[in-house]
GROMACS .gro file of C-alpha atoms in nm:
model
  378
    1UNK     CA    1   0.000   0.000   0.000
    2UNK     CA    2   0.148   0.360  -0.076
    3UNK     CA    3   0.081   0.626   0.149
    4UNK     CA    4   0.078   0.984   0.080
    5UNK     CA    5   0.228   1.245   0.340
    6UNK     CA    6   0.045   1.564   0.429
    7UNK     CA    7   0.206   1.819   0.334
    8UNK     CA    8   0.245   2.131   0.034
    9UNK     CA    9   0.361   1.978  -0.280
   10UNK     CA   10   0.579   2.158  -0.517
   11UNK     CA   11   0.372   1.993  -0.815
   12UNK     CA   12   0.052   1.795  -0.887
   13UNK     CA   13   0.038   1.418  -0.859
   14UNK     CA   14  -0.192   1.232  -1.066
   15UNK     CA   15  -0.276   0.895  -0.963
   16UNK     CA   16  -0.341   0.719  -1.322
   17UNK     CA   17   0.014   0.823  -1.438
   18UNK     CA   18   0.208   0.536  -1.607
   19UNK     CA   19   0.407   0.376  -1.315
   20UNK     CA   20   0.500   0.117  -1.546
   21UNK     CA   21   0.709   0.295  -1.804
   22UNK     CA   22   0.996   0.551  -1.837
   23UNK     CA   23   1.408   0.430  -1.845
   24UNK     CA   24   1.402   0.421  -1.533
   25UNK     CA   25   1.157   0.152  -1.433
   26UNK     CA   26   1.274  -0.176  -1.689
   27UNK     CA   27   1.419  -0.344  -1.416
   28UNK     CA   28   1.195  -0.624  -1.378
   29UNK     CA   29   0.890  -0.703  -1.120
   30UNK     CA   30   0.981  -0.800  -0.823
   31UNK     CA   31   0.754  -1.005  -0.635
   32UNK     CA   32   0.706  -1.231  -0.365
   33UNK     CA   33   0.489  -1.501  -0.267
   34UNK     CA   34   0.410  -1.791   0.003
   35UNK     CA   35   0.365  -2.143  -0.134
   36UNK     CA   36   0.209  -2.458   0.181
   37UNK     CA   37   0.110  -2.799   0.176
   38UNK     CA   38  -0.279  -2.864   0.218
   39UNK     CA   39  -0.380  -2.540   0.284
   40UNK     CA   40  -0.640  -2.531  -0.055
   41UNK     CA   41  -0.991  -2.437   0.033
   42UNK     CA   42  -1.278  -2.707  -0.003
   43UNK     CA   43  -1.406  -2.758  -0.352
   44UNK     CA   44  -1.654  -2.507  -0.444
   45UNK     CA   45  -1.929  -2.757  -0.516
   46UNK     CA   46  -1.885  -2.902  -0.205
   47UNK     CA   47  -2.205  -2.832   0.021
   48UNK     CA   48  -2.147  -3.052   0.340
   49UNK     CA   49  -1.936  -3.015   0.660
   50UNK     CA   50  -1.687  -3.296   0.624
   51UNK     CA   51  -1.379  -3.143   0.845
   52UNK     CA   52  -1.081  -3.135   0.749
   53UNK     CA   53  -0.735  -3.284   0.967
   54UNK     CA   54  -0.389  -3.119   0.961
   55UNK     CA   55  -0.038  -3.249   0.816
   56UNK     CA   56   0.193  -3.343   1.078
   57UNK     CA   57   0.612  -3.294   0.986
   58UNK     CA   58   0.687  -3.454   0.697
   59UNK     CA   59   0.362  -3.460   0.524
   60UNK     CA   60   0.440  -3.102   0.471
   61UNK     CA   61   0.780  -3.108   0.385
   62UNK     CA   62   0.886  -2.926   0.061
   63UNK     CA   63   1.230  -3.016  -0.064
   64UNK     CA   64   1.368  -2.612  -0.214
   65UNK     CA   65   1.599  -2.822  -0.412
   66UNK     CA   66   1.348  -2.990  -0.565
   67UNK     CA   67   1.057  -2.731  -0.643
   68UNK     CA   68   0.996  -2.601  -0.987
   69UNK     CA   69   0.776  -2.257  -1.007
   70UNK     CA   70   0.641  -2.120  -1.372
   71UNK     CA   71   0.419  -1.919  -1.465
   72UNK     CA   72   0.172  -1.964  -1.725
   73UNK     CA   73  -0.074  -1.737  -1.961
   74UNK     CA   74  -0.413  -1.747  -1.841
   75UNK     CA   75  -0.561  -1.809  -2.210
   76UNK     CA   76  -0.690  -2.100  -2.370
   77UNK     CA   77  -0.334  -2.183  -2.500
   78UNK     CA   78  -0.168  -2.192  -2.099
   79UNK     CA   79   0.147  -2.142  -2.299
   80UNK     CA   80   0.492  -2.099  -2.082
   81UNK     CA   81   0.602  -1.728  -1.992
   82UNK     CA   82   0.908  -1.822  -1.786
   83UNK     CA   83   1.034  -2.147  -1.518
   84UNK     CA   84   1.021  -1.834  -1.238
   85UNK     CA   85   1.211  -2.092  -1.022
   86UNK     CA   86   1.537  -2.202  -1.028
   87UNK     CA   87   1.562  -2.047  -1.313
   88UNK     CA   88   1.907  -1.923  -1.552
   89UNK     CA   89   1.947  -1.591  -1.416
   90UNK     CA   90   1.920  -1.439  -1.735
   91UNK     CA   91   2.160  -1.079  -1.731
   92UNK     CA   92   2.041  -0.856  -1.503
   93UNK     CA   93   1.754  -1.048  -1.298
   94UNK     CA   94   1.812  -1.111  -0.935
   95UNK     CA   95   1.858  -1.479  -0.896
   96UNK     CA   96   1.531  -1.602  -0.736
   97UNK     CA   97   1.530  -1.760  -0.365
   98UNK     CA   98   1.300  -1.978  -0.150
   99UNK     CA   99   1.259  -1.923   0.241
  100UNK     CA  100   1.152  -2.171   0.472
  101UNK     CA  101   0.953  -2.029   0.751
  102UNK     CA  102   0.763  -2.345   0.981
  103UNK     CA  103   0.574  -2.519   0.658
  104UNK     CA  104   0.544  -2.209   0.453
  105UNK     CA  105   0.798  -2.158   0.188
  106UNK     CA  106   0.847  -1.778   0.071
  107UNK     CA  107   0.965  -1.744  -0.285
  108UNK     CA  108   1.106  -1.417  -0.365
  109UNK     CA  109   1.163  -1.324  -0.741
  110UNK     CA  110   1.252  -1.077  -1.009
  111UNK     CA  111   0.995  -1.105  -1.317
  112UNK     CA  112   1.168  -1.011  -1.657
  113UNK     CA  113   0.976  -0.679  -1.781
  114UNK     CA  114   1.026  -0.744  -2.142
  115UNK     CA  115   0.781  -1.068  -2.094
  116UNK     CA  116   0.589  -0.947  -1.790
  117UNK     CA  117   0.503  -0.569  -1.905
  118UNK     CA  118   0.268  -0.763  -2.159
  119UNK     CA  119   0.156  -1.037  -1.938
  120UNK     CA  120   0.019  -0.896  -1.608
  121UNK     CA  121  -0.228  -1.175  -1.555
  122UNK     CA  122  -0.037  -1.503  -1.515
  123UNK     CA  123  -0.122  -1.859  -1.376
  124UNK     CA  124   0.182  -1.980  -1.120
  125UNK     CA  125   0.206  -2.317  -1.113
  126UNK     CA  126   0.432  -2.472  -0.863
  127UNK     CA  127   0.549  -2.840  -0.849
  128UNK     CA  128   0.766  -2.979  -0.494
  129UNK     CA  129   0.928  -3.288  -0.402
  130UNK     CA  130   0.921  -3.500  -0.788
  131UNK     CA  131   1.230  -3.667  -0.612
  132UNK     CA  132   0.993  -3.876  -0.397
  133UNK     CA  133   0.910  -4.039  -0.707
  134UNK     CA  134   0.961  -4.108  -1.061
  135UNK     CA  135   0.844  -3.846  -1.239
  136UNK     CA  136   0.726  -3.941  -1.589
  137UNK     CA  137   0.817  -3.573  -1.756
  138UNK     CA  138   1.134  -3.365  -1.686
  139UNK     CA  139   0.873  -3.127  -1.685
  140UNK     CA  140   1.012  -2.871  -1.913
  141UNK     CA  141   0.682  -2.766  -2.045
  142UNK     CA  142   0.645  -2.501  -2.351
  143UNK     CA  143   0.264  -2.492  -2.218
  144UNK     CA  144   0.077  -2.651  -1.897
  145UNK     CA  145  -0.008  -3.016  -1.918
  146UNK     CA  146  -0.091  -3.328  -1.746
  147UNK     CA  147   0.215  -3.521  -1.562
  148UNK     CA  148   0.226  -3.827  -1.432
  149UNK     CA  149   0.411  -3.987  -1.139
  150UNK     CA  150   0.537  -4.352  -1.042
  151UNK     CA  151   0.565  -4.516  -0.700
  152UNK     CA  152   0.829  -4.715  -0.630
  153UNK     CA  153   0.739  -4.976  -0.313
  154UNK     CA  154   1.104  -5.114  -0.267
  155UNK     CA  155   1.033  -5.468  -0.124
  156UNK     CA  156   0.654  -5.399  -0.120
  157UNK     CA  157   0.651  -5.218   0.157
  158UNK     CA  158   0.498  -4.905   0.200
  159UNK     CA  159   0.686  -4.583   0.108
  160UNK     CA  160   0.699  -4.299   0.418
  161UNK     CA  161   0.799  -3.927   0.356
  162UNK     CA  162   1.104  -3.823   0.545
  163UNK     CA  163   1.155  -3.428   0.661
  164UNK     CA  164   1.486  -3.275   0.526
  165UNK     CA  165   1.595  -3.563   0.342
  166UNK     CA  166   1.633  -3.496  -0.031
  167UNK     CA  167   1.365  -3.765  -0.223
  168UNK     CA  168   1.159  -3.807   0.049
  169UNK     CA  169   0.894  -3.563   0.040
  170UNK     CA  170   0.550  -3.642  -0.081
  171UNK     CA  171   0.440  -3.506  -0.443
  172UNK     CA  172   0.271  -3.215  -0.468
  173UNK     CA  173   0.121  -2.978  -0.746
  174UNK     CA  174  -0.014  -2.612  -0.692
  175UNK     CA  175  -0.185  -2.308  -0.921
  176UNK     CA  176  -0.281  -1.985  -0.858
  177UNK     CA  177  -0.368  -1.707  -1.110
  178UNK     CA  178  -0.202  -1.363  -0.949
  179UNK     CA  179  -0.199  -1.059  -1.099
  180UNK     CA  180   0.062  -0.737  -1.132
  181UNK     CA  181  -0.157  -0.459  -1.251
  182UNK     CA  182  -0.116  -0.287  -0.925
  183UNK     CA  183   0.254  -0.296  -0.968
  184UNK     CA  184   0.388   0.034  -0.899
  185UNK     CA  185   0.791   0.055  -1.013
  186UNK     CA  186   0.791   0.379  -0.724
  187UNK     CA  187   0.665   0.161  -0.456
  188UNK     CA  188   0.777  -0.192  -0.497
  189UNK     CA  189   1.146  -0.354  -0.518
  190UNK     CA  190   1.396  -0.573  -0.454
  191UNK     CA  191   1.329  -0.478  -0.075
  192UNK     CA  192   1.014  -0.458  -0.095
  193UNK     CA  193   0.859  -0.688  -0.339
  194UNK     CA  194   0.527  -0.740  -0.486
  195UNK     CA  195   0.302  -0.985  -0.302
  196UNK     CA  196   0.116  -1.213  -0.460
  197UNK     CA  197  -0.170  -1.443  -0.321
  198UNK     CA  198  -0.041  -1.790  -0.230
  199UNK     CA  199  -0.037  -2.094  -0.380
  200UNK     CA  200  -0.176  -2.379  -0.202
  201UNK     CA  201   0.000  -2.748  -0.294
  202UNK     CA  202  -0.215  -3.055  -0.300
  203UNK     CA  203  -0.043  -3.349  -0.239
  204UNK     CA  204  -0.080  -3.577  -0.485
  205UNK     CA  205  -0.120  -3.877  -0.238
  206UNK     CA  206  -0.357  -4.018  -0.067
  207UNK     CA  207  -0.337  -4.167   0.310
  208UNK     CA  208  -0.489  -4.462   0.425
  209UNK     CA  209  -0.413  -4.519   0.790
  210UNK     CA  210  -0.505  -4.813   1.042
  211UNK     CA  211  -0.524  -4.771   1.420
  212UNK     CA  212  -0.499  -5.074   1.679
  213UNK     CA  213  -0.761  -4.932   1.914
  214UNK     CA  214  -0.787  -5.301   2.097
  215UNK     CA  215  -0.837  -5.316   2.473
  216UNK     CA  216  -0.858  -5.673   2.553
  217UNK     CA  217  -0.525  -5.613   2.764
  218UNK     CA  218  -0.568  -5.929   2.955
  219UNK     CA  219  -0.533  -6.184   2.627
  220UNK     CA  220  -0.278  -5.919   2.473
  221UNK     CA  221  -0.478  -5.871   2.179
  222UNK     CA  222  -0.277  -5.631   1.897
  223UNK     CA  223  -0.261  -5.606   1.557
  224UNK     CA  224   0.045  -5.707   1.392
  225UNK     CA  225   0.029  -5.579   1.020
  226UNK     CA  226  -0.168  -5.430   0.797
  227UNK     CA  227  -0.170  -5.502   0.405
  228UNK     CA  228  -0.330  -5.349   0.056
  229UNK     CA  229  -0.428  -5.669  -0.177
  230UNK     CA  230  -0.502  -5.393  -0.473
  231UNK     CA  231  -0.374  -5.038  -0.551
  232UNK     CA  232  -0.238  -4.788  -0.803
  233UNK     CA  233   0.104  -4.745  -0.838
  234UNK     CA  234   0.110  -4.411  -1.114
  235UNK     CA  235  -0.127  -4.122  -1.060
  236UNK     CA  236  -0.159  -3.799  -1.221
  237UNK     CA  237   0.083  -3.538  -1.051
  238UNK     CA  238  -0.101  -3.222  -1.183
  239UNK     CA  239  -0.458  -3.167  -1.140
  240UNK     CA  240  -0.724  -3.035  -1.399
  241UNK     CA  241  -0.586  -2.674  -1.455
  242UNK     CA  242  -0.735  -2.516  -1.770
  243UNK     CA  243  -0.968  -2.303  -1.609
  244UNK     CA  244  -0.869  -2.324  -1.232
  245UNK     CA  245  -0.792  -1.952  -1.111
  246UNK     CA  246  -0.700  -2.164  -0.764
  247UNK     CA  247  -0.607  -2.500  -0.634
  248UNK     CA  248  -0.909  -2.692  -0.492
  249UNK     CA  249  -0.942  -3.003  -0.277
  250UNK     CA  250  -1.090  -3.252  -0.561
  251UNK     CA  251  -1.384  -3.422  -0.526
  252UNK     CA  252  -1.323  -3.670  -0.778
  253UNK     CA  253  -1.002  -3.915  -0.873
  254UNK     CA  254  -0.799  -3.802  -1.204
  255UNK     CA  255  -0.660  -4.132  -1.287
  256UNK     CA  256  -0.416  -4.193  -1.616
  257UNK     CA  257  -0.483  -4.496  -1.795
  258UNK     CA  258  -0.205  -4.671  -1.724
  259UNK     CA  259  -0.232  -4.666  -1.355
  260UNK     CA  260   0.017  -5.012  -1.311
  261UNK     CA  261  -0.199  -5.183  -1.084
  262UNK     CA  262  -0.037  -5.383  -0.853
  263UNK     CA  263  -0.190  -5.678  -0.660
  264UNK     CA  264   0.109  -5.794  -0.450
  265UNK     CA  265   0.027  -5.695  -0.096
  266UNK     CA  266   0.223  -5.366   0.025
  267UNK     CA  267   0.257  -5.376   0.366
  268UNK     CA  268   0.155  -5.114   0.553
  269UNK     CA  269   0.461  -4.888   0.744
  270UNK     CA  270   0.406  -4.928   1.136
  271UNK     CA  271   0.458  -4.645   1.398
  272UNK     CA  272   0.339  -4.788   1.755
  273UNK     CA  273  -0.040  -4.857   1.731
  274UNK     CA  274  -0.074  -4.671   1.365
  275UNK     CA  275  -0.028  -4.843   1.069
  276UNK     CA  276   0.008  -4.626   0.739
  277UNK     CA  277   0.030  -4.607   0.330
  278UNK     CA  278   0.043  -4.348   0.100
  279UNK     CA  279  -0.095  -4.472  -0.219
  280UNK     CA  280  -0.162  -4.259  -0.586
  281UNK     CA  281  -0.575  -4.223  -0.650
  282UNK     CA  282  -0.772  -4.543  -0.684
  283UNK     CA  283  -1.109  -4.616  -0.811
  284UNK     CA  284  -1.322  -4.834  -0.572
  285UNK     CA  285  -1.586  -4.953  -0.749
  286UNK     CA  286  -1.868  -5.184  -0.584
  287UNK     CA  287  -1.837  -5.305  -0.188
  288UNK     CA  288  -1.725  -5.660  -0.347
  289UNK     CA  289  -1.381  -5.480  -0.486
  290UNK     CA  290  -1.306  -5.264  -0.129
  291UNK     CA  291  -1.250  -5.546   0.061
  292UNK     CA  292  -0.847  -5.477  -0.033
  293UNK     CA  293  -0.719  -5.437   0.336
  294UNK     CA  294  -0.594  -5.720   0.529
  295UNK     CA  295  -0.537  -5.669   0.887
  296UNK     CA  296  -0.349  -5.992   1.105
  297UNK     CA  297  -0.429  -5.997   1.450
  298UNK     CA  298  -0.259  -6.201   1.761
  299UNK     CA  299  -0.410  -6.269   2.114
  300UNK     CA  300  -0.264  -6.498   2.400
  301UNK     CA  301  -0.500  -6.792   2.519
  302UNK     CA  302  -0.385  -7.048   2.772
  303UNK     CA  303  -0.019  -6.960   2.745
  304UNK     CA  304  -0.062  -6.976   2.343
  305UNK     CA  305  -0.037  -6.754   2.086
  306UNK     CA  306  -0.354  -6.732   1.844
  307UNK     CA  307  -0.288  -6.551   1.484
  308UNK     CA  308  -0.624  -6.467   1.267
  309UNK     CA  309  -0.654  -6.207   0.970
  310UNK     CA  310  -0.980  -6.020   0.898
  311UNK     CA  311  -1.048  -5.793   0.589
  312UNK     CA  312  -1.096  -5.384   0.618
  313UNK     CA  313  -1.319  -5.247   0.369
  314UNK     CA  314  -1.233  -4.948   0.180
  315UNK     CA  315  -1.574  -4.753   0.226
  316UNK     CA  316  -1.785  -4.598   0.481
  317UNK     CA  317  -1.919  -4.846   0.840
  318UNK     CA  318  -2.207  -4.840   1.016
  319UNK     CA  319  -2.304  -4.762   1.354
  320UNK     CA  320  -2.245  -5.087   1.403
  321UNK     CA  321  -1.901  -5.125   1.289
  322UNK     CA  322  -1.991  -5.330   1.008
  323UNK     CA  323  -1.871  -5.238   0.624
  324UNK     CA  324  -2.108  -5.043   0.455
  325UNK     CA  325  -2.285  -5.184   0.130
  326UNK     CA  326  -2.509  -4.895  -0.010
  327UNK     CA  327  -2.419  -4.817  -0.336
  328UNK     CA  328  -2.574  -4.475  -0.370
  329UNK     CA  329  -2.362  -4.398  -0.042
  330UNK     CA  330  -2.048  -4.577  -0.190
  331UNK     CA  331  -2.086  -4.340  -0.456
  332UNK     CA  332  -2.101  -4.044  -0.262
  333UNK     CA  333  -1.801  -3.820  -0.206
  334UNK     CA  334  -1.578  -3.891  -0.064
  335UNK     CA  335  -1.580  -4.296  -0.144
  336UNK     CA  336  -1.629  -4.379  -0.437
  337UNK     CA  337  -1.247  -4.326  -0.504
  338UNK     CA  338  -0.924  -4.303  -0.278
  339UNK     CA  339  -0.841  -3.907  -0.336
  340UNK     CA  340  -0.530  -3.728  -0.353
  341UNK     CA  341  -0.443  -3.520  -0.008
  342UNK     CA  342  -0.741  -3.675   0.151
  343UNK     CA  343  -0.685  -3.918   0.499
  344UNK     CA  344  -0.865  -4.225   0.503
  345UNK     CA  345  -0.853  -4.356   0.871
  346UNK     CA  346  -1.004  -4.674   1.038
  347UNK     CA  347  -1.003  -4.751   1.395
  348UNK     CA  348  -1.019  -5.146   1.529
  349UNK     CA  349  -1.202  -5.122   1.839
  350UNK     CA  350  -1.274  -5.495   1.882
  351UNK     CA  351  -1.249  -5.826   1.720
  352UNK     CA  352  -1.441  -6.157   1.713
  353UNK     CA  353  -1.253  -6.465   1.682
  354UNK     CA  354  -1.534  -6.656   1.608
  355UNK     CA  355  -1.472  -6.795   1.232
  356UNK     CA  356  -1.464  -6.640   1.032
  357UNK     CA  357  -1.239  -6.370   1.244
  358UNK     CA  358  -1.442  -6.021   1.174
  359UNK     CA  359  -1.342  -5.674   1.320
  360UNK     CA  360  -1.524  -5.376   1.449
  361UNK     CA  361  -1.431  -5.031   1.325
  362UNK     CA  362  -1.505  -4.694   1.348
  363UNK     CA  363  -1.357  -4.456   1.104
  364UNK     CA  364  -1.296  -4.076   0.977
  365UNK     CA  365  -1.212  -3.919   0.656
  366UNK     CA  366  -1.151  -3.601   0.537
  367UNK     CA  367  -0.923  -3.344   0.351
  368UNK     CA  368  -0.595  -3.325   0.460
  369UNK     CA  369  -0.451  -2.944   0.633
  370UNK     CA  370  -0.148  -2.818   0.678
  371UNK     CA  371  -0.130  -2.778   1.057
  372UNK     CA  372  -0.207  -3.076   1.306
  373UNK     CA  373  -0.519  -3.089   1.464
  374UNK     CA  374  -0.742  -3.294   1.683
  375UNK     CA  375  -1.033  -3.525   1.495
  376UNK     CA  376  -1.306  -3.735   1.635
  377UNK     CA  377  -1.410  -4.086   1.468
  378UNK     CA  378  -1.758  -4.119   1.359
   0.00000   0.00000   0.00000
């Protein structure tokens, strides 16, 4: 904002004067701007209260050294105006540079005026963490289009993002259309740079998690893995951007063709009671095909140990704790696929060991936040 001092002037200032013009002012447009993980609103045809659950550490790590900004026109033809970051440092531009700041990330940038002057209105388009992955582009774009991603499960187990360890962040795509018509080359510089509204990543995960909620203490009872019979191993990194001004939380899955569907059983990472895996989108289908998760289960009877397995559903339970089978409600959001940077979370809360073995569940989902938070079950 530029404020004006009281005062007598010694001439007249007019406030629609060409501020972006004159010798003096083609240095380029420097700007800055704030890019997060999780932090993009709910979809906008989204009418319902689901609520939402933050990141915690990792899940919101974005690896600087391996995050690519651009921006992009905003007409039909999304063609490429410049890779904003890293970038070439062409003569005379200040080389760009990327803050860390808790699990915001504040990019700081000069904008060549020769390309910029005539392109106010810009999509910027940020990608993090390709490394966690193999990324099927090199992503040197001449105008914005679908990527894909591949998994790689070494040994079939489940992959876990790391914090500050290069490749180990989880994949993540942003956009956000920003504007510089209120640029003013008198106001704004390298100290003082432009900002622009944030962009808000969407990882391009999703997490299933499993929590050993047992309390029969006196036969030990515990759950001692958790499997996926049936998942995705490529997803689509970007989402649909031709006409998105900002990134959403979907509301349905954007799956490529060749997905490589696997059906050897990934186990499941374990951390105390939780077990977890972060899987590309997956279509569901009917309440036949969700029955993907296989959960084995130990208890201690006379001095022996008993070992059973029971299946987890992928899909909403009842009251009851039983798997739900309604296909209108299967095919409600958010079920009827597993959706990027959305948490799908079941709770075992009991088990009967009469054959065949069968669990009881509660269970939450919901789009994932940046910042932790505290979430009931259902």
């Amino acid at each position: 904002m530029t404020a004006l001092l009281g005062g007598i002037l010694p001439a007249c200032v007019y406030d629609d004067e060409d501020t972006t013009s004159g010798p003096e002012q083609r240095d380029g447009f420097n700007i800055s701007v704030a890019i997060s993980a999780g932090n993009a609103p709910t979809a906008r045809a989204y009418t319902g209260d689901l609520p939402d659950e933050g990141g915690a550490g990792a899940e919101n790590y974005i690896d600087i050294n391996d995050l690519q900004i651009y921006a992009f026109s905003t007409d039909d033809s999304n063609t490429l105006l410049a890779q904003i970051y890293p970038n070439s440092n062409p003569e005379g531009i200040t080389p760009p540079e990327v803050t860390p700041v808790g699990n915001t990330y504040y990019l700081k940038a000069e904008l060549p005026y020769d390309t910029f002057s005539n392109n106010k209105e810009f999509k910027l388009v940020a990608v993090a963490n390709g490394g966690a992955t193999s990324l099927d582009a090199d992503l040197d774009w001449e105008t914005l289009t679908t990527q894909t991603y591949s998994m790689d499960y070494e040994n079939n187990q489940a992959w876990i993002p790391q914090w500050g360890k290069t490749g180990s962040g989880i994949p993540m795509f942003g956009v956000q259309k920003v504007t510089i018509v209120g640029y003013n080359f008198k106001t704004y510089n390298e100290f003082n740079p432009y900002l622009l509204e944030d962009i808000n990543m969407l990882r391009a995960l999703a997490k299933v998690e499993v929590v050993d909620a047992l309390e029969n203490v006196a036969d030990e009872e515990t759950v001692v893995s958790v499997g996926l019979s049936s998942y995705n191993t490529k997803g689509y990194l970007t989402t649909d951007c031709d006409d998105v001004t900002t990134t959403e939380n979907v509301m349905v899955a954007r799956i490529p063709d060749d997905r490589n569907l696997s059906t050897t059983s990934l186990s499941f990472a374990r951390e105390g009671s939780k077990f977890t895996a972060y899987l590309p989108e997956y279509e569901l289908g009917n309440a036949d095909s969700r029955k993907v998760i296989v959960v084995e289960i130990q208890k201690k009877e006379n001095e022996e140990i008993m070992t059973g397995r029971f299946e987890l559903f992928l899909a909403p339970y009842t009251a009851e704790g039983r798997p739900e089978t309604d296909e209108a409600k299967l095919n409600e959001y958010p079920w009827q696929a597993l959706l990027r940077n959305h948490i799908y979370r079941y709770k075992i809360t009991q088990v009967n060991w009469t054959e065949p073995v069968q669990g009881t569940v509660s269970y939450m989902v919901c789009p994932w936040e940046n910042q932790s938070g505290e979430i009931e079950f259902d």
